[in-house]
PDB file of C-alpha atoms in Angstrom:
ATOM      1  CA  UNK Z  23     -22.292   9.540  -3.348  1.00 77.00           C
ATOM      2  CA  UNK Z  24     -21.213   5.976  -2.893  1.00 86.00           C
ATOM      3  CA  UNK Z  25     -18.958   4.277  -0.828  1.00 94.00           C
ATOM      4  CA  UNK Z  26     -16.608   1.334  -1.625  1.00 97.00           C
ATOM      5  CA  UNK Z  27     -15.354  -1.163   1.254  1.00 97.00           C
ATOM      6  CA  UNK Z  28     -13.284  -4.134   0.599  1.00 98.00           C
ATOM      7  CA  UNK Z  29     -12.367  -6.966   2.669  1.00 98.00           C
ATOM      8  CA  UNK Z  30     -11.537 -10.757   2.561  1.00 98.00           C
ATOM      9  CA  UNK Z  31      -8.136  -9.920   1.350  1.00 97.00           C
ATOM     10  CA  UNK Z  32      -5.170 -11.815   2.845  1.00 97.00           C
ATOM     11  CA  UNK Z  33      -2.351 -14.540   2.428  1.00 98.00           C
ATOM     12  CA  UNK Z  34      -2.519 -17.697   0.408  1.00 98.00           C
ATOM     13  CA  UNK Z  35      -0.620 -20.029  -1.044  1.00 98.00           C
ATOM     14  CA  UNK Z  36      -0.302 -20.500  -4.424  1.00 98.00           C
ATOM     15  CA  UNK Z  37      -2.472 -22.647  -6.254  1.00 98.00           C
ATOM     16  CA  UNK Z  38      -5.522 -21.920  -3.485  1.00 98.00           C
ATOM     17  CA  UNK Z  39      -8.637 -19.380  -3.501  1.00 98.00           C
ATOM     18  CA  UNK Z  40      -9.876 -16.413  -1.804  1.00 98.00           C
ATOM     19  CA  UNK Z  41     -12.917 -14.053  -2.406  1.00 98.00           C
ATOM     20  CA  UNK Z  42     -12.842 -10.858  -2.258  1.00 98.00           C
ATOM     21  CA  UNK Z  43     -16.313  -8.430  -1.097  1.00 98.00           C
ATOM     22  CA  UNK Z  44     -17.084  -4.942  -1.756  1.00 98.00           C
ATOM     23  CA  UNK Z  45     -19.755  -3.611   0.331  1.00 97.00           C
ATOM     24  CA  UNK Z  46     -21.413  -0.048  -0.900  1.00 96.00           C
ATOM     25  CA  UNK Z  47     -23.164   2.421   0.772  1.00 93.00           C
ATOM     26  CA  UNK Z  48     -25.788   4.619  -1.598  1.00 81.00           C
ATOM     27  CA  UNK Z  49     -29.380   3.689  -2.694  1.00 78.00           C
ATOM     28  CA  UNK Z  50     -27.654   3.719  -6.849  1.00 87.00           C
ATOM     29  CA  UNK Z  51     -25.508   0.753  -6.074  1.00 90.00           C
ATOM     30  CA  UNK Z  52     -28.027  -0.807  -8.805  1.00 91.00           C
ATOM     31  CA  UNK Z  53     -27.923   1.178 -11.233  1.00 93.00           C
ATOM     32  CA  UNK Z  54     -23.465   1.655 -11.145  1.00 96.00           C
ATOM     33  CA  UNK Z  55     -20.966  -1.016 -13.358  1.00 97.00           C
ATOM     34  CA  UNK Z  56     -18.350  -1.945 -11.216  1.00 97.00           C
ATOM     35  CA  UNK Z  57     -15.307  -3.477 -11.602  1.00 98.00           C
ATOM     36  CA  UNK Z  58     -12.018  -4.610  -9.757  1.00 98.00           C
ATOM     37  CA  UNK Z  59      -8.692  -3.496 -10.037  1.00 98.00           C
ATOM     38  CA  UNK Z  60      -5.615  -4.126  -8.718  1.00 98.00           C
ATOM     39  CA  UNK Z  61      -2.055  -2.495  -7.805  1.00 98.00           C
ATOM     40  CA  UNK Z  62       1.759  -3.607  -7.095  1.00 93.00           C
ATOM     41  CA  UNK Z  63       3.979  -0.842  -5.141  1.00 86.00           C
ATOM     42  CA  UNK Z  64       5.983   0.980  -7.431  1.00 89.00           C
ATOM     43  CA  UNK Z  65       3.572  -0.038 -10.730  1.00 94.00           C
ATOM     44  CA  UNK Z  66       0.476   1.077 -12.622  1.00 95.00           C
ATOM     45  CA  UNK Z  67      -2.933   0.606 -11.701  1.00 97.00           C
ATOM     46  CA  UNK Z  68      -4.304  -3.079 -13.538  1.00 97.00           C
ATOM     47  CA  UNK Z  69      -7.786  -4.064 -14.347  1.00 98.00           C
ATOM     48  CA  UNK Z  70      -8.580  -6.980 -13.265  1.00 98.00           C
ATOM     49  CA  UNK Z  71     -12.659  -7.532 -13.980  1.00 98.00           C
ATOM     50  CA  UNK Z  72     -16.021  -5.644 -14.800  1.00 98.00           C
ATOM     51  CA  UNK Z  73     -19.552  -6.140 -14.286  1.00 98.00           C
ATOM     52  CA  UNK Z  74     -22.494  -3.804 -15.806  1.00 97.00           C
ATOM     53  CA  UNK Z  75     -24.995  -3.101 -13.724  1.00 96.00           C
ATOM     54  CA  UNK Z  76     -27.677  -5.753 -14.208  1.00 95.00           C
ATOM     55  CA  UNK Z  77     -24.773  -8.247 -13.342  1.00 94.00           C
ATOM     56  CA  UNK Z  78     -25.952  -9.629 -17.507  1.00 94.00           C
ATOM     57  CA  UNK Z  79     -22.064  -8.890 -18.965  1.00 97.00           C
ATOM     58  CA  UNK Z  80     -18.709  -9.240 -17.292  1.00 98.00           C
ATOM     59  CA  UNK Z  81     -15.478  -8.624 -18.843  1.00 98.00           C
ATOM     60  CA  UNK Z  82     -11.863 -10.478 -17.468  1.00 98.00           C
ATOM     61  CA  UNK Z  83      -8.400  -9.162 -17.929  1.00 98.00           C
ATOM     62  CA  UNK Z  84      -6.778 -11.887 -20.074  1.00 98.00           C
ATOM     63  CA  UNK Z  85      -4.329 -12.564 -17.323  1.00 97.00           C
ATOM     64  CA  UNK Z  86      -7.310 -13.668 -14.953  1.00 98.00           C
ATOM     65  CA  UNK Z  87     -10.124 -14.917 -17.433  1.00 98.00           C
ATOM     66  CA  UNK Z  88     -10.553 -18.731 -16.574  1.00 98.00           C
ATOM     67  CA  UNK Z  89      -9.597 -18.229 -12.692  1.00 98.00           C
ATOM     68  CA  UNK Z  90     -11.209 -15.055 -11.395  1.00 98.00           C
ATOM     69  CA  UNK Z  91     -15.379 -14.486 -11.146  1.00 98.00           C
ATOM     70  CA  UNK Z  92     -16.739 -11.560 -10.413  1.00 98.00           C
ATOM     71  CA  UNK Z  93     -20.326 -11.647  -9.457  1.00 98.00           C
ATOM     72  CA  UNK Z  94     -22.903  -8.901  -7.876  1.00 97.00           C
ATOM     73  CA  UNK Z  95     -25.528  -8.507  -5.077  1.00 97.00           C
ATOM     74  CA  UNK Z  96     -27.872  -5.835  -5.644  1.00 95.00           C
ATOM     75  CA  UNK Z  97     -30.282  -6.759  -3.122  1.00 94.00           C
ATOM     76  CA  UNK Z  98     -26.761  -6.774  -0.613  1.00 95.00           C
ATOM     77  CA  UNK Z  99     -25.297  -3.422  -2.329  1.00 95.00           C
ATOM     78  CA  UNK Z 100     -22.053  -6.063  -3.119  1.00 97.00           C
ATOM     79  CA  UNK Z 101     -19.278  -7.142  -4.996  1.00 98.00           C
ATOM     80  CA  UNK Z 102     -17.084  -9.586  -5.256  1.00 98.00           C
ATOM     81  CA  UNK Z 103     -14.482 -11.307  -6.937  1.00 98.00           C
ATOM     82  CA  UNK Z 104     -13.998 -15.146  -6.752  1.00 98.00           C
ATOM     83  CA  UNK Z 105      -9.890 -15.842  -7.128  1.00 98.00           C
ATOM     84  CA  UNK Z 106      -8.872 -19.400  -7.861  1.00 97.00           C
ATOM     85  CA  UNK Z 107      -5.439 -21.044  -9.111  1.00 98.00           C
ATOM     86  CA  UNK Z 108      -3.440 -18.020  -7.493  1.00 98.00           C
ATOM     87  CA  UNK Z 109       0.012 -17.396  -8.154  1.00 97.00           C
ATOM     88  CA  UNK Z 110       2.164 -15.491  -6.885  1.00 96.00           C
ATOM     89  CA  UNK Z 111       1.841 -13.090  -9.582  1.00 96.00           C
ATOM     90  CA  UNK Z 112      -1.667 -12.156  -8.352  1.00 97.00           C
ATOM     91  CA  UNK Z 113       0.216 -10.034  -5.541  1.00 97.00           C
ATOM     92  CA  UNK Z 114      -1.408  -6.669  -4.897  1.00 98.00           C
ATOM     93  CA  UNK Z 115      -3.700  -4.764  -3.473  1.00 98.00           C
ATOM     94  CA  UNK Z 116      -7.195  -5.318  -4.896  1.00 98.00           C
ATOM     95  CA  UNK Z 117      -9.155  -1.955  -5.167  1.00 98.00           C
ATOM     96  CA  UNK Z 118     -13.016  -2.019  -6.129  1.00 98.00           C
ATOM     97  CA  UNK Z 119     -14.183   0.599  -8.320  1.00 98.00           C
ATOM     98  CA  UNK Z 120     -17.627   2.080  -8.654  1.00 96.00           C
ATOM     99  CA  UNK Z 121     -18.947   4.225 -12.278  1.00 96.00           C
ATOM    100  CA  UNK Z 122     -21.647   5.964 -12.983  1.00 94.00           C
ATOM    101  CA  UNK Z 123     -22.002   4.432 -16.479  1.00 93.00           C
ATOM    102  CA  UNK Z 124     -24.057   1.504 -15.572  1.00 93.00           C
ATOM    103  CA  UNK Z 125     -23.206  -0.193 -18.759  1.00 93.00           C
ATOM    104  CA  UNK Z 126     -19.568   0.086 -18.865  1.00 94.00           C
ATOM    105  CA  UNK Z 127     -16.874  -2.788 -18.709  1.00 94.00           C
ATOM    106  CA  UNK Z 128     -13.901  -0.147 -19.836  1.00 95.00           C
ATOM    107  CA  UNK Z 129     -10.270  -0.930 -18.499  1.00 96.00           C
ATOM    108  CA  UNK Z 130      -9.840   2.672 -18.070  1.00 96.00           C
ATOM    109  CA  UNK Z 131      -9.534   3.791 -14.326  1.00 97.00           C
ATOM    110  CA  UNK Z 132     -10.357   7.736 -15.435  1.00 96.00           C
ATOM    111  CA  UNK Z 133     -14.087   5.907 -16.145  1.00 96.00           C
ATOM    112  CA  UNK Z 134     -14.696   5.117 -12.858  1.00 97.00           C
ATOM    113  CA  UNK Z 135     -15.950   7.416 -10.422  1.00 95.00           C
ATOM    114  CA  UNK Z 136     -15.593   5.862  -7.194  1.00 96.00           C
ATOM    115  CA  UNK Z 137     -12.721   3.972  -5.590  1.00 97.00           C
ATOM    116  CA  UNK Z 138     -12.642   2.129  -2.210  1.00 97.00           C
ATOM    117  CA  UNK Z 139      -9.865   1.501   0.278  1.00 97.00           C
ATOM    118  CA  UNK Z 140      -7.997  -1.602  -0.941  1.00 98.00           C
ATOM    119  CA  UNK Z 141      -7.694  -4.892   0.379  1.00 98.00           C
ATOM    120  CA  UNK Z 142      -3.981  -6.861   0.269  1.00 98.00           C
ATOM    121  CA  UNK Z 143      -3.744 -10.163  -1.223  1.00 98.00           C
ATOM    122  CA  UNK Z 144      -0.520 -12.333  -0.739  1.00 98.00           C
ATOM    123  CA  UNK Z 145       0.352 -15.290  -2.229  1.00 98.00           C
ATOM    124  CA  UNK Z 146       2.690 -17.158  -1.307  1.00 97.00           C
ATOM    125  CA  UNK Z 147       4.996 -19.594  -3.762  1.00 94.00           C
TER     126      UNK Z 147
END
């Protein structure tokens, strides 16, 4: 079993940066792909970015790829996601997401087998 906590969410203005960390609990951290997703009220689930589980491949949602890095800590149990150039689009919750398939970068939220709380992110125009 593995636990997901976010944090470093909050409110920016546009055109500035924030990272975001996951923290997990669980000795199999290590050997779990994780990725972040993220979610407006009223509007599907979005992928936002994947790591496998060495840390070796990442995989961006087009709408992020140049401005976003997501990075890992094994040795910490973390993840997190480096956000530059928001915009306002970027709005949402940011949700990290744990699966047991250590080598997958899928989209898909049905892969992913853990889930943590959800941190907000605001920016401001």
């Amino acid at each position: 079993q593995v636990q997901l906590v976010e944090s470093g969410g909050g409110l920016v203005q546009a055109g500035g940066s924030l990272r975001l960390s996951c923290a997990a609990s669980g000795r199999t951290f290590s050997s779990y792909a994780m990725a972040w997703f993220r979610q407006d009220p009223g509007k599907e689930r979005e992928f936002v970015a994947a790591i496998t589980w060495s840390g070796g491949a990442k995989y961006y949602a087009e709408s992020v790829k140049g401005r976003f890095t997501i990075s890992r800590d094994n040795a910490k149990n973390a993840v997190y996601l480096q956000m530059g150039s928001l915009k306002p689009e970027d709005t949402a919750v940011y949700y990290c997401a744990g699966a047991t398939d250590g080598a997958t970068m899928t989209p898909k939220t049905m892969a992913y087998d853990y889930w943590g709380q959800g941190t907000q992110v605001t920016v401001s125009s």
